[in-house]
Tab-separated table of N, CA, C and O in Angstrom:
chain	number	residue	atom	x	y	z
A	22	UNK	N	-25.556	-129.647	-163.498
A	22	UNK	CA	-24.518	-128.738	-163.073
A	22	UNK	C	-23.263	-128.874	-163.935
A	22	UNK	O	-22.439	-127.961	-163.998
A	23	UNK	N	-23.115	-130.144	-164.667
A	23	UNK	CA	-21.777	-130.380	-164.897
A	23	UNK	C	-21.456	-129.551	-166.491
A	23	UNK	O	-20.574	-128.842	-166.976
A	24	UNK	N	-22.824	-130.175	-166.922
A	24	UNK	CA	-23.847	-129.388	-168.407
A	24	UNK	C	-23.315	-127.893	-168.496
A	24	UNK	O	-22.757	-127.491	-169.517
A	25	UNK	N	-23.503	-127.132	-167.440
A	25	UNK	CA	-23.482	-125.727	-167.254
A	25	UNK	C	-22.069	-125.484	-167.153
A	25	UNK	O	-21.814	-124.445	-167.761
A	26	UNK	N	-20.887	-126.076	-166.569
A	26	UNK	CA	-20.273	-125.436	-166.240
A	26	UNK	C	-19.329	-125.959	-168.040
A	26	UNK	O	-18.615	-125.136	-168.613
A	27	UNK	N	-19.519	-127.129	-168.504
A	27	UNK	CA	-19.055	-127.218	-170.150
A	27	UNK	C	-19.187	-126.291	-170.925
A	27	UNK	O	-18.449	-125.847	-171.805
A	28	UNK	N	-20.416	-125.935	-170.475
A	28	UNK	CA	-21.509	-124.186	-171.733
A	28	UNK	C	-20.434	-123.617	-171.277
A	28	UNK	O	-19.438	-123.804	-171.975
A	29	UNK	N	-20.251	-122.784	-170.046
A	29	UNK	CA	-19.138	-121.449	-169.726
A	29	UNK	C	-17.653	-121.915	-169.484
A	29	UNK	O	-16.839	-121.129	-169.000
A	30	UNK	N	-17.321	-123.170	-169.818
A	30	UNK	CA	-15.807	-123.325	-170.394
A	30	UNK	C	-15.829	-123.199	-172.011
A	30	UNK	O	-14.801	-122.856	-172.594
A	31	UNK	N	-17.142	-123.512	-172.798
A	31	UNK	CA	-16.702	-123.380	-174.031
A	31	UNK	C	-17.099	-122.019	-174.341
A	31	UNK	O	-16.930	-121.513	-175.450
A	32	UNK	N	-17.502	-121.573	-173.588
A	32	UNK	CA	-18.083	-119.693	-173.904
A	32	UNK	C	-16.453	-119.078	-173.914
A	32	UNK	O	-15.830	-118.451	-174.770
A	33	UNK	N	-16.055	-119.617	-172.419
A	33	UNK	CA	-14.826	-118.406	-172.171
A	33	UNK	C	-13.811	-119.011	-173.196
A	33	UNK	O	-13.271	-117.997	-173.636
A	34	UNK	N	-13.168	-120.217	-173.911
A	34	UNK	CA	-12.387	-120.194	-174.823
A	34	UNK	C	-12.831	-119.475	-176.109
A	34	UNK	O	-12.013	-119.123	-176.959
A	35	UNK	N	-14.073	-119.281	-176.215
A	35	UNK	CA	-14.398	-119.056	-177.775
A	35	UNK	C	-14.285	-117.365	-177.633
A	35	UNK	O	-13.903	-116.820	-178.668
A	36	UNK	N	-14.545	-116.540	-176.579
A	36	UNK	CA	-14.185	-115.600	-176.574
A	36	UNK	C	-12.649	-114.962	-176.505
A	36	UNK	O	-12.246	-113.878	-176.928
A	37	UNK	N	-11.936	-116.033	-175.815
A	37	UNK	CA	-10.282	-115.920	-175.739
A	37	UNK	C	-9.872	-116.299	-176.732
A	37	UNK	O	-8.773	-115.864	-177.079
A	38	UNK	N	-10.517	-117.180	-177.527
A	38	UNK	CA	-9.810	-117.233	-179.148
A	38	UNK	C	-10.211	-116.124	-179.882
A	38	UNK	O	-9.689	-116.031	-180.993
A	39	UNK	N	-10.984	-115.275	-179.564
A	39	UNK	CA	-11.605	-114.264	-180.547
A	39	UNK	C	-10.556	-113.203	-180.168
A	39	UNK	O	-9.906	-112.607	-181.027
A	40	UNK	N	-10.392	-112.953	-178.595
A	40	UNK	CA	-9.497	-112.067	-178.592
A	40	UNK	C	-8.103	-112.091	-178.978
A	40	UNK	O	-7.458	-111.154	-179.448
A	41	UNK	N	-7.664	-113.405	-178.699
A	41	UNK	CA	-6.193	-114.197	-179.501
A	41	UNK	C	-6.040	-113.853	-180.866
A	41	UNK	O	-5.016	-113.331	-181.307
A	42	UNK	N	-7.222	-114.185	-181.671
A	42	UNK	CA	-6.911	-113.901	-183.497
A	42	UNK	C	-7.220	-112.582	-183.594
A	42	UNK	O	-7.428	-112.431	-184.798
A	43	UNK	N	-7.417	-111.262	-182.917
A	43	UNK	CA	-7.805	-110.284	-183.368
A	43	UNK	C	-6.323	-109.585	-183.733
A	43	UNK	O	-5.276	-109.547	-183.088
A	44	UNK	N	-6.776	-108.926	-185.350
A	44	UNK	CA	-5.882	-108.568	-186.156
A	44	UNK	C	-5.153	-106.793	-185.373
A	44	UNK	O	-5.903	-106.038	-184.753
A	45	UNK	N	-4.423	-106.638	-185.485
A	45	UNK	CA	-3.806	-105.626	-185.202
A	45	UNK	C	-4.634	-104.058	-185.508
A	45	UNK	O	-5.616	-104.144	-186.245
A	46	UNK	N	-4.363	-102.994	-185.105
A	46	UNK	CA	-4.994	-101.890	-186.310
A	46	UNK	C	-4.117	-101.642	-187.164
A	46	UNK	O	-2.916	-101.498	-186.939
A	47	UNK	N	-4.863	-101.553	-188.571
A	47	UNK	CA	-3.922	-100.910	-189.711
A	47	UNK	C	-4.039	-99.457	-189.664
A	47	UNK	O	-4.910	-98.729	-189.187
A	48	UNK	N	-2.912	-99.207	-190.296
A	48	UNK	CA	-2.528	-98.033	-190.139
A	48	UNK	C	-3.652	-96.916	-190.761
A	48	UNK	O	-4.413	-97.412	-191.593
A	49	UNK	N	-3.818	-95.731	-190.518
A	49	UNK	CA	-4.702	-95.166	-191.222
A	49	UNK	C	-4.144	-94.297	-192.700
A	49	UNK	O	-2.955	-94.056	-192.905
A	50	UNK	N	-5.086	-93.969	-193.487
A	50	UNK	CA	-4.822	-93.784	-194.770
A	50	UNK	C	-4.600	-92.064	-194.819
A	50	UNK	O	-5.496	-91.400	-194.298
A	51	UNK	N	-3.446	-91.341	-195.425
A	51	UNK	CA	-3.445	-90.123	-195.385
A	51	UNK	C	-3.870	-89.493	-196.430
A	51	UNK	O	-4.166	-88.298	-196.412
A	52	UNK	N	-3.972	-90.565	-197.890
A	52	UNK	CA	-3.784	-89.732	-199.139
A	52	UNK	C	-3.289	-88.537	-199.072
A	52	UNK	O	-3.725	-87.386	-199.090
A	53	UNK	N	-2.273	-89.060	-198.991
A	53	UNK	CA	-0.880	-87.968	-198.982
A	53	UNK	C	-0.629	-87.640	-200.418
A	53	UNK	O	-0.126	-86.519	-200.489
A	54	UNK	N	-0.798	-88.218	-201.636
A	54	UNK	CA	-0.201	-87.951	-203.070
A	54	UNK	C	1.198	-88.552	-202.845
A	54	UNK	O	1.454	-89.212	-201.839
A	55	UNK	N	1.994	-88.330	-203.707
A	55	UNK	CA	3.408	-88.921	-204.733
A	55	UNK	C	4.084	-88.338	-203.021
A	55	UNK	O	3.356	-87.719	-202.246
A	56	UNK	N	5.446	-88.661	-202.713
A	56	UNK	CA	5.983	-88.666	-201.769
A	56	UNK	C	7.134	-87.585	-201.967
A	56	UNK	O	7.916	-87.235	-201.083
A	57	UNK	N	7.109	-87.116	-203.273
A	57	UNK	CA	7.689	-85.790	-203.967
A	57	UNK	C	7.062	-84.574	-203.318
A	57	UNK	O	7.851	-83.630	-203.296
A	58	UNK	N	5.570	-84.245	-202.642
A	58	UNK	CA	5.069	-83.419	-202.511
A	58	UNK	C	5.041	-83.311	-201.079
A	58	UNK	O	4.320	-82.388	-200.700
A	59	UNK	N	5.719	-84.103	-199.974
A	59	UNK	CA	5.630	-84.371	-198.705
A	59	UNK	C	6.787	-83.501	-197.907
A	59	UNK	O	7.876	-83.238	-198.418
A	60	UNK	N	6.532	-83.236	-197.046
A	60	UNK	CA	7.184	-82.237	-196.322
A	60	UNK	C	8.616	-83.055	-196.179
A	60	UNK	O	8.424	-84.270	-196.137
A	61	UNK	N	9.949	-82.683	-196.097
A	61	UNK	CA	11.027	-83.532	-195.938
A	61	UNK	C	11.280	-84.263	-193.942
A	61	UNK	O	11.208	-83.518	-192.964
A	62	UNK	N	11.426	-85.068	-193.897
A	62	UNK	CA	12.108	-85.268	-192.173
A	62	UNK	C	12.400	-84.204	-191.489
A	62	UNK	O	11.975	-84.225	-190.334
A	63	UNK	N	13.006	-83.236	-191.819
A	63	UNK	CA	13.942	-82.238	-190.905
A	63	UNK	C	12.605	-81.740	-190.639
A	63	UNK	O	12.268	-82.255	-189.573
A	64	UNK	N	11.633	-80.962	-191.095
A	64	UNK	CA	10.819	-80.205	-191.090
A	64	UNK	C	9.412	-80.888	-190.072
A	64	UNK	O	8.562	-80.305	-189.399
A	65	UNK	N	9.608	-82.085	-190.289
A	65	UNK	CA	8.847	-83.232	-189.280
A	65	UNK	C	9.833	-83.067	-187.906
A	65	UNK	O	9.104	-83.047	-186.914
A	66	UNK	N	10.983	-82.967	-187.617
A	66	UNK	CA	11.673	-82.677	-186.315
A	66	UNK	C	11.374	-81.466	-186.184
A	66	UNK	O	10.774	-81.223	-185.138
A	67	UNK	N	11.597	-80.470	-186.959
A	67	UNK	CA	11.366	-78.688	-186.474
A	67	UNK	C	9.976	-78.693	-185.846
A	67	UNK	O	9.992	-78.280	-184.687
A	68	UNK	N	8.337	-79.184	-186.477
A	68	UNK	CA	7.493	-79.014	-186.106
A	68	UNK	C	7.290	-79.809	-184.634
A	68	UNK	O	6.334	-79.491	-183.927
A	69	UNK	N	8.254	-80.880	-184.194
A	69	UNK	CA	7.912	-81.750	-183.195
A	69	UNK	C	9.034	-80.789	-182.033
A	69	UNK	O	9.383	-80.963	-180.865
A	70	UNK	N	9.190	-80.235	-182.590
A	70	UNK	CA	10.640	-79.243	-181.713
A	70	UNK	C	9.682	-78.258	-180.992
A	70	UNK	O	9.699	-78.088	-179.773
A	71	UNK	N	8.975	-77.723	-181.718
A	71	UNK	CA	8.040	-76.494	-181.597
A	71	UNK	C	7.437	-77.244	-180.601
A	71	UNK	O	7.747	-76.878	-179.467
A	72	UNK	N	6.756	-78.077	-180.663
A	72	UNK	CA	5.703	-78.899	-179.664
A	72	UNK	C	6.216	-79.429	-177.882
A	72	UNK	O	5.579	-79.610	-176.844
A	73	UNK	N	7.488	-79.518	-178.213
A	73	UNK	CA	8.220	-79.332	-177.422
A	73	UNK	C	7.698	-80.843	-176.775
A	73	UNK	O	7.229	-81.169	-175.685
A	74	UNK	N	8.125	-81.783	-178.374
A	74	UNK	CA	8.695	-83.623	-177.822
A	74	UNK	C	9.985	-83.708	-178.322
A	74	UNK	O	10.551	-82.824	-178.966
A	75	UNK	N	10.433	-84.770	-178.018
A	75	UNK	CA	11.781	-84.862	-178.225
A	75	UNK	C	11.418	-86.394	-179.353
A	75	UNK	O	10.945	-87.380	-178.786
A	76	UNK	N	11.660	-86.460	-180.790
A	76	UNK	CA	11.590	-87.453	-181.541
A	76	UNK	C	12.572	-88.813	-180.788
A	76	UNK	O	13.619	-88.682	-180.152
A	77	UNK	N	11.991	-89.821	-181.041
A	77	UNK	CA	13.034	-90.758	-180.772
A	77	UNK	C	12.802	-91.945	-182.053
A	77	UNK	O	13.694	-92.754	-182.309
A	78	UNK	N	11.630	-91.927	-182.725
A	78	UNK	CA	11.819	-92.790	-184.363
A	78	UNK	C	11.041	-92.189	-185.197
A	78	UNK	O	9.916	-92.056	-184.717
A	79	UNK	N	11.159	-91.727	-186.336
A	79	UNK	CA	10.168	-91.192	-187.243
A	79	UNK	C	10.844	-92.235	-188.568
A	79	UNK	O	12.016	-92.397	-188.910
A	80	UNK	N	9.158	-93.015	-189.279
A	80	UNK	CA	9.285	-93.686	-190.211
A	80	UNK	C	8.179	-93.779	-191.352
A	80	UNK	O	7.228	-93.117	-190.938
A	81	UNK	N	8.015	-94.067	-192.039
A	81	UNK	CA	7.301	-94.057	-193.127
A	81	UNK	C	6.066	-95.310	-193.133
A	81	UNK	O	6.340	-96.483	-193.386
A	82	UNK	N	4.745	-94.847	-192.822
A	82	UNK	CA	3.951	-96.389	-192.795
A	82	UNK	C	3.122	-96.011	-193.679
A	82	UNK	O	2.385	-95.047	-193.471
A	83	UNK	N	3.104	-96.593	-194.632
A	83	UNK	CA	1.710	-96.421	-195.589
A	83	UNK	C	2.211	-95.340	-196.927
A	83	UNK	O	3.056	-95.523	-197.804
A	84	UNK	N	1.243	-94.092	-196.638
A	84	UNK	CA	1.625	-92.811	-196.808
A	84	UNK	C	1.280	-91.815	-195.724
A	84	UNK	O	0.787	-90.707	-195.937
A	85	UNK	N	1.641	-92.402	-194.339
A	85	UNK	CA	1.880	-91.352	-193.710
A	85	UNK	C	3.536	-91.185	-192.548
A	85	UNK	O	4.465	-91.989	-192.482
A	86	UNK	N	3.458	-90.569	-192.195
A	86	UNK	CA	4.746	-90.803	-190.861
A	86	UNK	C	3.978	-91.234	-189.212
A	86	UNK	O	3.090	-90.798	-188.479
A	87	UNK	N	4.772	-92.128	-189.236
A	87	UNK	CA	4.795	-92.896	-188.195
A	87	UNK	C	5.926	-91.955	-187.071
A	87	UNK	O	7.059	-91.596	-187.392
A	88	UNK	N	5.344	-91.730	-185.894
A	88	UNK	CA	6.072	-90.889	-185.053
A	88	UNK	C	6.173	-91.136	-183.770
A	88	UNK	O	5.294	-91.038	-182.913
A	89	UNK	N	7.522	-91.533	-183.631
A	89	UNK	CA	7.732	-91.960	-181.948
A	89	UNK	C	8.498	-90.850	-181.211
A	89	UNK	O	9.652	-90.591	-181.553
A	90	UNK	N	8.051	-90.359	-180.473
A	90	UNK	CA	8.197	-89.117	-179.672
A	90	UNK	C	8.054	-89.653	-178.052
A	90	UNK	O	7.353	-90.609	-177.719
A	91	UNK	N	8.693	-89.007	-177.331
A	91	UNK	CA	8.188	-88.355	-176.046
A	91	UNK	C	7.994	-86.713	-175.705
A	91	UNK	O	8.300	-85.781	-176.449
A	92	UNK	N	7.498	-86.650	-174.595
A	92	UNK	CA	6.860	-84.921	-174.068
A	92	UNK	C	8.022	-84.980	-173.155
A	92	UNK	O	8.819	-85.895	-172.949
A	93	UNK	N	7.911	-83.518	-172.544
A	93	UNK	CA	8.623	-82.538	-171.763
A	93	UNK	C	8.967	-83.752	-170.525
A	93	UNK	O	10.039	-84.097	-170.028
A	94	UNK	N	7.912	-84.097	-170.346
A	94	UNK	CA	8.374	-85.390	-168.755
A	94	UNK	C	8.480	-86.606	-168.989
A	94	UNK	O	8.478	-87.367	-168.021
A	95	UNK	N	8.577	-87.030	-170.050
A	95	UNK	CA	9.332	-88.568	-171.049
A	95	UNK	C	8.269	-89.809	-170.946
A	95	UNK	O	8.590	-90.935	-170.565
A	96	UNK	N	6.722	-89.354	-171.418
A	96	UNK	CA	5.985	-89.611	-171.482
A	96	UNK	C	5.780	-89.872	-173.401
A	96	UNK	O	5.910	-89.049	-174.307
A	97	UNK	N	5.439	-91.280	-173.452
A	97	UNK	CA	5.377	-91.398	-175.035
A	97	UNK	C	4.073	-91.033	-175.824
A	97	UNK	O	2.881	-91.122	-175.531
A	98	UNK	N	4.804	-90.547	-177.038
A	98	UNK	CA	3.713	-89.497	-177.501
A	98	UNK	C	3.805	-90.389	-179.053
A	98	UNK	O	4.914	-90.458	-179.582
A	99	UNK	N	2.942	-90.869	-179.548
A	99	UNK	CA	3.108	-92.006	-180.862
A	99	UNK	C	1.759	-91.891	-181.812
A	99	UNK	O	0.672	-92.389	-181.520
A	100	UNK	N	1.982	-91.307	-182.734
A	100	UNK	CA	1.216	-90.725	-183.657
A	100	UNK	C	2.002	-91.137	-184.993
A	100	UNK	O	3.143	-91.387	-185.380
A	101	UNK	N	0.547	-91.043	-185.504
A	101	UNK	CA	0.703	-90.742	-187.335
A	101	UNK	C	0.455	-89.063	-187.758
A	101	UNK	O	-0.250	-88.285	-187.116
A	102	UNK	N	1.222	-88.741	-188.995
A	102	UNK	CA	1.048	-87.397	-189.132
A	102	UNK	C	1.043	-87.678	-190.181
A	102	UNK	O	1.579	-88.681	-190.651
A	103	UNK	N	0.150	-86.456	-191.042
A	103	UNK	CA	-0.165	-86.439	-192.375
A	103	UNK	C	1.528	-85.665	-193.220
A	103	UNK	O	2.098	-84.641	-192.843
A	104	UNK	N	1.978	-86.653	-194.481
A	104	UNK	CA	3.279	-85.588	-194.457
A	104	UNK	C	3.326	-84.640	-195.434
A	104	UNK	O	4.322	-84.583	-196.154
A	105	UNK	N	2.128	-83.647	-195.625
A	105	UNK	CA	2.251	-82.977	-196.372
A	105	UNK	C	1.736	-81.592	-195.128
A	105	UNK	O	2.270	-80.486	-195.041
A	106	UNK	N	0.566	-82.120	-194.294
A	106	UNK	CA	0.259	-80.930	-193.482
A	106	UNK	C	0.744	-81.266	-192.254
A	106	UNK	O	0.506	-80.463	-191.352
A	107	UNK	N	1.380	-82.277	-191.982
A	107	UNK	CA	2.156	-82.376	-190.351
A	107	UNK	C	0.934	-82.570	-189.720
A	107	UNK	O	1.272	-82.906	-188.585
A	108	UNK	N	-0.581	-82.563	-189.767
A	108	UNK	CA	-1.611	-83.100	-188.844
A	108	UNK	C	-1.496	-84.414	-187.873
A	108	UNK	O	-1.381	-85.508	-188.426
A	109	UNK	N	-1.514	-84.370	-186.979
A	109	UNK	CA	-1.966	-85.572	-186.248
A	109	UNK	C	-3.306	-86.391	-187.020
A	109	UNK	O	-4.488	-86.242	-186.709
A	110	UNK	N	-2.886	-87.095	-187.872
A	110	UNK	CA	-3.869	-88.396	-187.838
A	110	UNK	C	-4.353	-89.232	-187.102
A	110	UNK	O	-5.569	-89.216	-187.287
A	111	UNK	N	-4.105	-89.895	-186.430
A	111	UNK	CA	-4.287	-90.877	-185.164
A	111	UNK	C	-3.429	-91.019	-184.013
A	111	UNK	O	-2.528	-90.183	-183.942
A	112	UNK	N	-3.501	-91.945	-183.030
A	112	UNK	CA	-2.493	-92.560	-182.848
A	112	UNK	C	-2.134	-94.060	-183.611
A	112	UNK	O	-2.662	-94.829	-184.414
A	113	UNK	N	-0.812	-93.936	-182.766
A	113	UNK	CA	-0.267	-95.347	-183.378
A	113	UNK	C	-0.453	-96.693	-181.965
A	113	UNK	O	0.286	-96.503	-180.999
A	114	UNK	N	-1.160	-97.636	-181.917
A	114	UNK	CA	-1.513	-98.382	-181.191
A	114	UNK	C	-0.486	-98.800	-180.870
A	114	UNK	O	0.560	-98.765	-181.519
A	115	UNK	N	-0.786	-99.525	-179.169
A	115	UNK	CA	0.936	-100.406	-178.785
A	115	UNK	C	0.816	-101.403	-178.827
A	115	UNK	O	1.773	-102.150	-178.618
């Protein structure tokens, strides 16, 4: 009995260390091109205007925009957008 219960103490740490070292997500890749050809900020607020969120951080990760928003009832809305076509790429994990 004592045998058994060593096996499922060293099971459950080796799985809590697995979940402990797990690496973050990286960001996803837009191949966006040169950052000359990318839509400017303002135009990243006009399209998030239209959508009707209210921006609260827009930043640069990779080559894409990183976008912290909320919706109409202040619910967070956190995406990557491509910055040449404004697409939703992913989200951005918390």
């Amino acid at each position: 009995m004592t045998l058994a219960r060593i096996v499922l103490a060293a099971l459950a740490l080796t799985i809590a260390g697995q979940a402990w070292s797990a690496e973050p997500a990286a960001a996803p890749t837009c191949n966006s091109g040169p950052q000359s050809g990318w839509k400017p900020k303002n135009a990243v607020v006009l399209h998030l205007t239209k959508q009707q969120l209210a921006l609260k951080q827009l930043k640069t990760v990779g080559d894409c925009y990183a976008v912290y928003a909320t919706n109409k009832v202040g619910q967070p809305v956190n995406n990557y957008y491509h910055p040449v076509t404004l697409q939703i790429v992913g989200p951005i994990p918390n």
